[in-house]
Coordinates of C-alpha atoms in Angstrom, one line a residue:
M268 CA 1.8 -20.4 58.4
W269 CA 4.7 -18.0 58.0
M270 CA 7.5 -17.9 60.5
G271 CA 10.1 -15.3 59.5
G272 CA 11.2 -16.3 56.0
Y273 CA 10.0 -19.9 56.3
L274 CA 7.0 -21.6 54.8
M275 CA 5.4 -23.9 57.3
T276 CA 2.7 -26.3 56.2
Q277 CA -0.4 -26.5 58.3
T278 CA -1.3 -30.1 57.5
S279 CA 0.5 -33.3 58.2
P280 CA 2.7 -35.1 57.1
I281 CA 5.0 -32.1 56.4
T282 CA 7.2 -31.5 59.5
R283 CA 10.3 -29.9 58.1
R284 CA 10.5 -26.3 57.0
A285 CA 11.9 -24.9 53.8
E286 CA 13.4 -21.4 53.4
I287 CA 11.6 -19.2 50.9
Q288 CA 13.2 -15.9 49.9
L289 CA 10.6 -13.4 48.8
I290 CA 11.8 -10.6 46.6
G291 CA 10.3 -7.2 45.6
F292 CA 6.6 -7.6 44.7
Q293 CA 6.4 -11.2 46.0
E294 CA 6.0 -10.2 49.6
E295 CA 2.6 -8.6 49.3
F296 CA 1.5 -10.5 46.2
C297 CA 1.9 -13.9 47.8
K298 CA 0.7 -13.1 51.3
Y299 CA -2.3 -10.9 50.4
Q300 CA -5.5 -13.1 50.2
G301 CA -8.3 -10.5 50.2
V302 CA -10.5 -13.1 51.9
S303 CA -13.7 -12.1 53.7
L304 CA -15.4 -14.7 55.9
D305 CA -19.1 -15.1 56.6
G306 CA -20.6 -15.8 60.0
R307 CA -19.6 -19.5 59.7
G308 CA -16.0 -18.7 59.0
Q309 CA -16.4 -19.6 55.3
P310 CA -15.0 -17.4 52.5
T311 CA -17.4 -15.2 50.7
H312 CA -17.5 -15.4 46.9
Q313 CA -15.8 -12.1 46.2
R314 CA -13.2 -12.6 43.5
L315 CA -9.6 -11.4 43.9
I316 CA -7.8 -10.9 40.6
S317 CA -4.1 -9.9 40.9
L318 CA -1.8 -8.8 38.1
V319 CA 2.0 -8.9 38.1
R320 CA 3.5 -6.9 35.3
G321 CA 7.1 -8.1 35.1
G322 CA 10.3 -7.1 33.3
I323 CA 12.8 -9.7 32.0
F324 CA 14.5 -11.8 34.6
S325 CA 12.2 -10.4 37.3
A326 CA 11.0 -13.7 38.8
K327 CA 7.4 -13.0 38.0
S328 CA 6.6 -16.6 37.0
Y329 CA 8.4 -17.9 40.0
G330 CA 6.2 -15.5 42.1
G331 CA 3.1 -16.9 40.3
A332 CA 4.1 -20.5 41.2
L333 CA 4.8 -19.4 44.8
K334 CA 1.3 -17.9 45.1
M335 CA -0.1 -21.2 43.9
V336 CA 1.7 -23.1 46.7
F337 CA 0.4 -20.5 49.2
Y338 CA -3.1 -21.0 48.0
I339 CA -3.3 -24.8 47.9
R340 CA -1.5 -25.1 51.3
R341 CA -4.1 -22.8 52.9
W342 CA -7.1 -24.3 51.1
P343 CA -7.0 -28.2 50.9
G344 CA -8.9 -29.7 48.0
A345 CA -9.0 -26.6 46.0
P346 CA -9.2 -27.2 42.2
G347 CA -7.4 -24.8 39.9
I348 CA -6.1 -24.1 36.3
V349 CA -2.6 -23.0 35.2
L350 CA -2.7 -21.3 31.8
A351 CA 0.1 -20.6 29.3
P352 CA -0.2 -19.1 25.8
S353 CA 0.6 -22.5 24.2
Y354 CA 1.5 -26.0 25.3
P355 CA 5.2 -25.7 24.1
M356 CA 5.5 -22.6 26.3
M357 CA 4.0 -24.5 29.1
E358 CA 6.5 -27.3 28.7
R359 CA 9.5 -25.1 28.3
A360 CA 8.8 -22.5 31.0
T361 CA 5.8 -22.7 33.3
L362 CA 5.9 -26.4 34.2
P363 CA 9.7 -26.4 35.1
T364 CA 9.0 -23.3 37.2
I365 CA 6.3 -25.0 39.2
R366 CA 8.5 -28.0 39.8
A367 CA 11.3 -25.8 41.0
V368 CA 9.1 -23.9 43.4
L369 CA 7.6 -27.0 44.9
T370 CA 11.1 -28.4 45.5
S371 CA 12.2 -25.1 47.1
A372 CA 9.2 -25.2 49.4
G373 CA 10.2 -28.7 50.6
L374 CA 7.4 -30.4 48.7
D375 CA 9.1 -33.4 47.1
E376 CA 7.6 -35.2 44.1
G377 CA 5.9 -38.5 45.0
E378 CA 5.6 -37.6 48.7
F379 CA 3.6 -34.4 48.4
W380 CA 2.5 -34.2 44.8
T381 CA 2.4 -36.2 41.5
Y382 CA 2.1 -35.0 37.9
N383 CA 0.2 -36.9 35.2
D384 CA 1.7 -36.0 31.9
K385 CA -1.1 -37.3 29.8
R386 CA -3.8 -35.4 31.7
R387 CA -1.5 -32.5 32.4
E388 CA -2.6 -32.5 36.0
F389 CA -1.0 -32.0 39.4
E390 CA -2.4 -33.8 42.4
F391 CA -1.3 -32.6 45.8
W392 CA -1.1 -34.2 49.2
N393 CA -4.1 -32.4 50.6
G394 CA -6.5 -33.1 47.7
A395 CA -5.9 -29.9 45.7
V396 CA -5.5 -30.3 42.0
A397 CA -4.1 -28.1 39.2
W398 CA -4.9 -28.6 35.5
L399 CA -2.5 -27.2 32.9
A400 CA -4.1 -25.7 29.8
S401 CA -3.4 -23.4 26.8
S402 CA -5.1 -20.1 26.1
E403 CA -4.9 -20.7 22.3
D404 CA -8.5 -21.9 22.3
P405 CA -10.7 -19.9 24.8
E406 CA -13.7 -22.1 24.1
R407 CA -12.1 -25.0 25.9
L408 CA -12.0 -23.0 29.1
R409 CA -15.8 -23.0 29.5
G410 CA -16.0 -26.4 31.2
P411 CA -14.3 -26.6 34.6
T412 CA -15.4 -25.0 37.8
V413 CA -12.4 -23.9 39.9
A414 CA -11.5 -22.0 43.0
W415 CA -8.3 -20.4 41.5
W416 CA -6.4 -20.0 38.3
W417 CA -3.0 -18.6 37.2
I418 CA -2.2 -17.2 33.8
D419 CA 1.5 -17.3 33.1
E420 CA 2.0 -14.8 30.2
V421 CA -1.1 -13.4 28.5
L422 CA -2.2 -14.2 25.0
G423 CA -1.1 -11.3 22.8
D424 CA -3.3 -9.6 20.2
S425 CA -2.4 -9.9 16.5
P426 CA -2.6 -6.6 14.5
E427 CA -5.9 -7.8 13.1
Q428 CA -7.2 -8.5 16.6
Q429 CA -6.0 -5.1 17.8
G430 CA -8.3 -3.4 15.4
L431 CA -11.4 -5.2 16.8
P432 CA -13.6 -3.8 19.6
L433 CA -12.4 -5.0 23.0
L434 CA -15.1 -7.6 23.6
Q435 CA -14.6 -9.2 20.2
R436 CA -10.9 -10.0 20.8
K437 CA -9.7 -13.6 21.4
S438 CA -7.6 -12.6 24.4
T439 CA -10.5 -10.8 26.1
A440 CA -12.8 -13.8 25.5
A441 CA -10.3 -16.1 27.1
F442 CA -10.0 -13.9 30.2
I443 CA -13.8 -13.5 30.6
N444 CA -14.3 -17.2 30.2
L445 CA -11.7 -17.8 33.0
M446 CA -13.4 -15.2 35.2
G447 CA -16.6 -17.2 34.8
R448 CA -14.8 -20.4 36.0
L449 CA -14.2 -19.0 39.4
R450 CA -17.3 -20.3 41.2
K451 CA -16.3 -23.2 43.4
P452 CA -18.3 -23.0 46.6
G453 CA -16.4 -23.0 49.9
Y454 CA -13.2 -21.4 48.6
P455 CA -11.9 -17.9 48.2
L456 CA -12.1 -17.2 44.4
Q457 CA -8.8 -16.0 43.2
G458 CA -7.0 -15.5 39.9
W459 CA -3.5 -14.1 39.2
I460 CA -1.6 -13.2 36.1
T461 CA 2.2 -13.0 35.7
T462 CA 3.2 -11.4 32.4
S463 CA 5.1 -8.7 30.5
P464 CA 3.0 -5.6 29.7
S465 CA 1.2 -5.7 26.4
G466 CA 0.3 -2.2 25.4
R467 CA -2.3 0.2 26.8
R468 CA -5.3 -1.1 24.8
H469 CA -4.8 -4.8 25.8
Y470 CA -7.6 -6.2 27.9
L471 CA -5.5 -6.1 31.0
H472 CA -5.6 -2.3 31.0
A473 CA -9.3 -2.3 30.6
F474 CA -9.7 -4.4 33.8
F475 CA -7.0 -3.1 36.0
V476 CA -7.0 0.6 35.0
P477 CA -10.6 0.9 33.7
K478 CA -11.1 4.7 34.0
E479 CA -7.9 5.5 32.1
Y480 CA -8.7 2.9 29.5
E481 CA -12.1 4.3 28.9
R482 CA -10.7 7.8 28.6
L483 CA -8.2 6.7 26.1
T484 CA -10.3 4.5 23.9
G485 CA -14.0 5.2 24.7
E486 CA -14.5 1.5 25.5
S487 CA -15.3 0.1 28.9
I488 CA -16.1 -3.2 30.6
E489 CA -18.7 -3.4 33.4
L490 CA -16.9 -4.9 36.4
S491 CA -18.7 -6.7 39.2
S492 CA -18.8 -4.6 42.4
G493 CA -17.8 -7.7 44.4
D494 CA -14.5 -8.1 42.5
E495 CA -11.1 -6.7 43.6
F496 CA -8.4 -6.0 41.1
R497 CA -4.8 -5.5 42.4
S498 CA -1.7 -4.7 40.3
Y499 CA 2.0 -5.2 41.1
E500 CA 5.2 -4.3 39.2
A501 CA 8.1 -6.8 39.1
W502 CA 11.5 -5.1 38.6
T503 CA 14.5 -6.9 37.1
K504 CA 16.9 -5.3 39.5
D505 CA 15.0 -6.8 42.5
N506 CA 16.0 -10.3 41.6
P507 CA 19.0 -11.1 43.9
F508 CA 20.2 -13.8 41.5
G509 CA 21.8 -11.5 38.9
G510 CA 19.0 -9.1 38.5
Q511 CA 21.1 -6.0 39.2
Q512 CA 23.7 -7.0 36.6
M513 CA 21.0 -7.7 34.0
H514 CA 19.4 -4.4 34.8
E515 CA 22.7 -2.5 34.2
T516 CA 23.4 -4.4 31.0
M517 CA 20.0 -3.8 29.5
M518 CA 19.9 -0.2 30.6
A519 CA 23.1 0.4 28.6
I520 CA 21.5 -1.2 25.6
Y521 CA 18.2 0.7 25.9
G522 CA 19.9 4.1 26.5
G523 CA 18.4 5.0 29.9
E524 CA 15.3 4.7 32.0
D525 CA 13.3 7.2 29.8
N526 CA 13.3 4.7 26.9
E527 CA 9.8 3.1 26.7
I528 CA 11.2 -0.4 26.1
A529 CA 13.3 0.0 29.3
Q530 CA 10.2 0.9 31.2
E531 CA 8.4 -2.2 29.9
Q532 CA 11.2 -4.7 30.0
L533 CA 13.0 -3.7 33.2
Y534 CA 10.2 -2.3 35.3
G535 CA 7.1 -4.1 34.0
R536 CA 5.1 -1.0 33.4
F537 CA 2.3 -0.4 31.0
V538 CA 3.9 1.5 28.2
L539 CA 3.0 2.4 24.7
R540 CA 3.6 0.0 21.8
Q541 CA 7.3 -0.7 21.0
G542 CA 8.6 1.5 18.2
L543 CA 6.5 4.4 19.2
V544 CA 7.7 7.6 17.6
L545 CA 6.2 10.0 20.2
G546 CA 7.0 7.9 23.2
N547 CA 7.1 10.9 25.6
F548 CA 3.3 11.1 25.5
R549 CA 2.0 10.5 29.1
P550 CA -1.8 10.4 29.4
N551 CA -1.9 11.2 33.1
W552 CA 0.3 14.3 32.4
H553 CA -1.0 15.6 29.1
I554 CA -4.7 14.8 29.2
R555 CA -6.6 17.3 31.4
P556 CA -9.3 20.0 31.1
L557 CA -8.3 23.0 29.2
P558 CA -7.3 26.2 31.1
D559 CA -9.9 28.9 31.4
E560 CA -7.7 31.5 29.7
K561 CA -8.2 31.9 26.0
P562 CA -5.0 31.4 24.0
D563 CA -3.4 34.3 22.1
L564 CA -3.5 32.4 18.9
I565 CA -5.6 29.4 17.6
V566 CA -4.7 27.6 14.4
A567 CA -5.8 24.3 12.8
G568 CA -4.0 21.6 10.9
V569 CA -5.9 20.0 8.0
D570 CA -5.3 16.6 6.4
F571 CA -7.5 16.0 3.4
G572 CA -6.9 12.3 3.0
Y573 CA -7.9 10.2 0.1
D574 CA -10.9 7.8 0.3
P575 CA -11.2 5.7 2.3
H576 CA -8.8 7.7 4.6
P577 CA -10.4 10.4 6.6
F578 CA -10.4 14.2 6.2
A579 CA -9.3 15.6 9.5
I580 CA -8.9 18.9 11.4
L581 CA -7.1 19.4 14.6
V582 CA -7.5 22.7 16.5
E583 CA -4.5 23.9 18.5
G584 CA -4.1 27.0 20.7
Y585 CA -1.0 28.8 21.8
D586 CA -0.5 31.0 24.9
K587 CA 2.3 33.3 24.0
E588 CA 3.1 34.4 27.6
R589 CA 3.2 30.9 29.1
K590 CA 4.4 29.2 25.9
R591 CA 1.8 26.6 26.4
R592 CA 0.0 24.7 23.6
T593 CA -3.5 23.2 23.9
I594 CA -5.1 20.6 21.7
R595 CA -8.7 21.8 21.8
E596 CA -10.8 19.8 19.4
E597 CA -10.6 17.1 16.7
F598 CA -12.7 16.2 13.7
S599 CA -12.4 13.3 11.3
G600 CA -14.8 12.3 8.6
K601 CA -14.8 10.1 5.5
F602 CA -16.1 10.6 1.9
L603 CA -16.7 14.4 2.4
S604 CA -17.1 16.8 -0.5
H605 CA -15.3 20.1 -0.6
E606 CA -18.6 21.8 0.4
Q607 CA -18.9 19.6 3.5
M608 CA -15.2 20.2 4.4
G609 CA -15.8 24.0 4.1
R610 CA -18.9 23.9 6.3
K611 CA -17.0 22.0 9.0
A612 CA -14.0 24.3 8.8
K613 CA -16.4 27.3 9.2
E614 CA -18.1 25.7 12.2
L615 CA -14.8 25.2 14.0
M616 CA -13.5 28.7 13.0
A617 CA -16.7 30.3 14.5
R618 CA -16.4 28.2 17.7
H619 CA -12.7 28.7 18.4
G620 CA -11.7 31.8 16.5
I621 CA -9.2 30.0 14.3
A622 CA -6.8 32.4 12.7
W623 CA -5.2 30.1 10.1
F624 CA -5.8 26.6 8.7
F625 CA -2.5 24.9 7.6
C626 CA -3.5 22.4 5.0
D627 CA -2.1 19.3 3.4
S628 CA -0.6 20.5 0.1
A629 CA -1.5 17.2 -1.6
D630 CA -4.9 18.7 -2.6
P631 CA -4.5 22.3 -3.9
Q632 CA -8.1 22.3 -5.3
A633 CA -9.4 21.7 -1.8
I634 CA -7.3 24.5 -0.4
A635 CA -8.5 26.8 -3.2
Y636 CA -12.1 25.9 -2.4
L637 CA -11.7 26.7 1.3
R638 CA -10.2 30.1 0.5
S639 CA -13.1 30.8 -1.9
V640 CA -15.6 30.4 1.0
G641 CA -13.7 32.6 3.4
I642 CA -11.5 30.1 5.2
P643 CA -7.9 31.4 5.8
A644 CA -6.3 28.3 4.4
L645 CA -2.5 28.1 3.8
R646 CA -0.4 25.3 2.4
A647 CA 1.3 23.5 5.2
N648 CA 5.1 23.1 5.6
K649 CA 5.5 19.3 5.4
L650 CA 9.3 19.3 6.0
K651 CA 10.5 15.9 7.2
G652 CA 13.8 15.1 9.0
D653 CA 15.3 13.8 12.2
I654 CA 12.8 13.8 15.0
T655 CA 15.3 15.6 17.2
D656 CA 15.2 18.6 14.9
V657 CA 12.4 21.0 16.2
N658 CA 12.3 22.6 12.7
T659 CA 10.6 19.5 11.3
G660 CA 7.0 18.4 11.8
L661 CA 7.6 15.4 14.0
G662 CA 10.4 17.2 15.8
A663 CA 8.1 20.1 16.7
C664 CA 5.5 17.6 17.9
K665 CA 7.9 15.8 20.1
A666 CA 9.3 19.0 21.5
A667 CA 5.7 20.1 22.4
L668 CA 5.1 16.8 24.2
T669 CA 8.4 17.2 26.1
S670 CA 7.9 20.9 27.0
Q671 CA 7.2 21.9 30.6
I672 CA 6.3 25.2 32.1
D673 CA 6.4 26.7 35.6
L674 CA 3.2 28.1 37.1
D675 CA 3.8 29.7 40.5
G676 CA 6.5 27.1 41.3
V677 CA 4.4 24.2 40.1
A678 CA 5.5 22.2 37.1
E679 CA 2.8 21.9 34.4
P680 CA 2.8 20.3 30.9
G681 CA 3.7 22.6 28.0
L682 CA 1.0 20.8 26.0
I683 CA -2.5 20.0 27.2
I684 CA -4.9 17.7 25.4
D685 CA -8.6 18.1 26.0
P686 CA -10.1 14.7 27.2
S687 CA -12.6 14.8 24.3
C688 CA -9.8 14.3 21.7
R689 CA -9.9 10.5 22.1
R690 CA -9.1 9.6 18.5
F691 CA -6.0 11.9 18.5
V692 CA -4.9 10.2 21.8
Q693 CA -5.3 6.8 20.2
Q694 CA -3.2 7.8 17.2
L695 CA -0.5 9.2 19.6
E696 CA -0.3 5.7 21.1
D697 CA -0.3 3.9 17.7
Y698 CA 2.1 6.1 15.8
T699 CA 5.0 3.7 15.6
T700 CA 7.9 3.3 13.1
E701 CA 6.8 1.9 9.8
D702 CA 8.4 -1.5 10.4
V703 CA 5.9 -2.3 13.2
R704 CA 3.0 -0.2 12.2
P705 CA -0.3 -1.9 11.4
K706 CA -1.3 -1.9 7.8
N707 CA -4.0 0.5 6.6
H708 CA -3.9 2.4 9.9
D709 CA -5.0 6.1 9.7
F710 CA -2.9 8.8 11.3
D711 CA -4.9 11.7 9.9
L712 CA -4.9 13.6 13.2
I713 CA -1.1 13.2 13.7
D714 CA -0.6 14.6 10.2
S715 CA -2.9 17.5 11.0
W716 CA -0.9 18.1 14.2
R717 CA 2.3 18.2 12.3
Y718 CA 0.9 20.8 10.0
A719 CA -0.5 22.9 12.9
E720 CA 2.9 22.7 14.7
M721 CA 4.8 23.8 11.6
G722 CA 2.2 26.6 11.2
L723 CA 2.7 27.8 14.7
L724 CA 6.5 27.9 14.2
R725 CA 5.9 30.1 11.1
V726 CA 3.4 32.4 12.8
T727 CA 5.2 32.8 16.1
R728 CA 8.5 33.7 14.4
A729 CA 6.8 36.4 12.4
S730 CA 6.9 39.9 13.8
S731 CA 3.1 40.0 13.9
Y732 CA 0.6 37.2 13.8
R733 CA -1.3 39.0 11.1
K734 CA 1.6 39.7 8.7
I735 CA 1.5 36.2 7.0
P736 CA 0.4 36.6 3.4
L737 CA -2.8 34.7 2.7
R738 CA -1.9 32.9 -0.5
I739 CA -1.4 29.4 -1.8
E740 CA 2.3 28.9 -2.2

């Protein structure tokens, strides 16, 4: 049991006590058990799955090993698995951490535990065991029945894996296999993960923030009603052994807390992929139902694409009084003829009252066709430059994402994205610098937005919305 800051064993022969200092997330993470007991005082089979998203030097792995000690001390004889991404990582990081925690807890090797290197197995004084394994081969995890497991760093997804549906990815398969291993009768079934965040479409997000994940991607996983998922953040600066110094050093390198890499590496938060160009996109802030008021002006950006890349239209509204933008509807389609493009543009124009279509200048014949069937199509301004320059396409997009308005003393986003625009949201999350961008990735809706934003600049700077000449430049 716990007495102040000391770990006291409940079973003989341990009689001395060892001081354990819990930091930040470790207090609740290690102590919370989520155990329900039946009428005989035995734990029910509800599964408790905990996630610690940790920054660098945040003692997340140390916390994972501490929780293992807590569990096996409370539940003698409990079998479990410790999983690392590879055996070399297990040998270099996870195994030394376990040994250090056991020593800190006053559990000396030989007296209270042994480790068999060939079998990669810990045996503890009270009959509990821990098998060490790698997540490189998820099929090998189908065998054992355990009461607990600990994943120290999740298996990341390669660019090819990222393009697969969630349930077809190797990392998801490993996690689901592990969930199925938690079935040992007579024990509380628990799993915990200590890792750095791995992007919003990683399987962790689907399990721990399922509603947001489904809203962003359209994918979902059916979770058992008997399972409890809990999430913790491990902050670098909470580590009393140099954490604050490390935090200040890295903050100077990252350039402040608003940097997405700083949010991930120092605070352990789910952030967008590193290298993201539009890193100020915040789903909980920008994605919401559209206001009831109709905008003063509605335009569309059009990217024609070349097979097999999609033809795309993004519809954007502008409220002149509030200076608020709204992303209202998206469309993407492959292998479309000019006639099909024209029909879709007419449909959207009738539904939204689109005043202007700002089109990719790469296909003047398509622009000419749209004009011939009554679509007010203009050649888009594709000016490129520094993203801090609001007179360029990406600069205008970033400024729209950053903008904020005041409505009766309440801060509101200056850009609202309708929840139906899922593909646009996905591209916002994936729009990274070219050095880390997946190959053959489509950003047709981002391009359409750039054209729409540049068109809005052009229109709103005119003395009248209707004074823009309708011509192909």
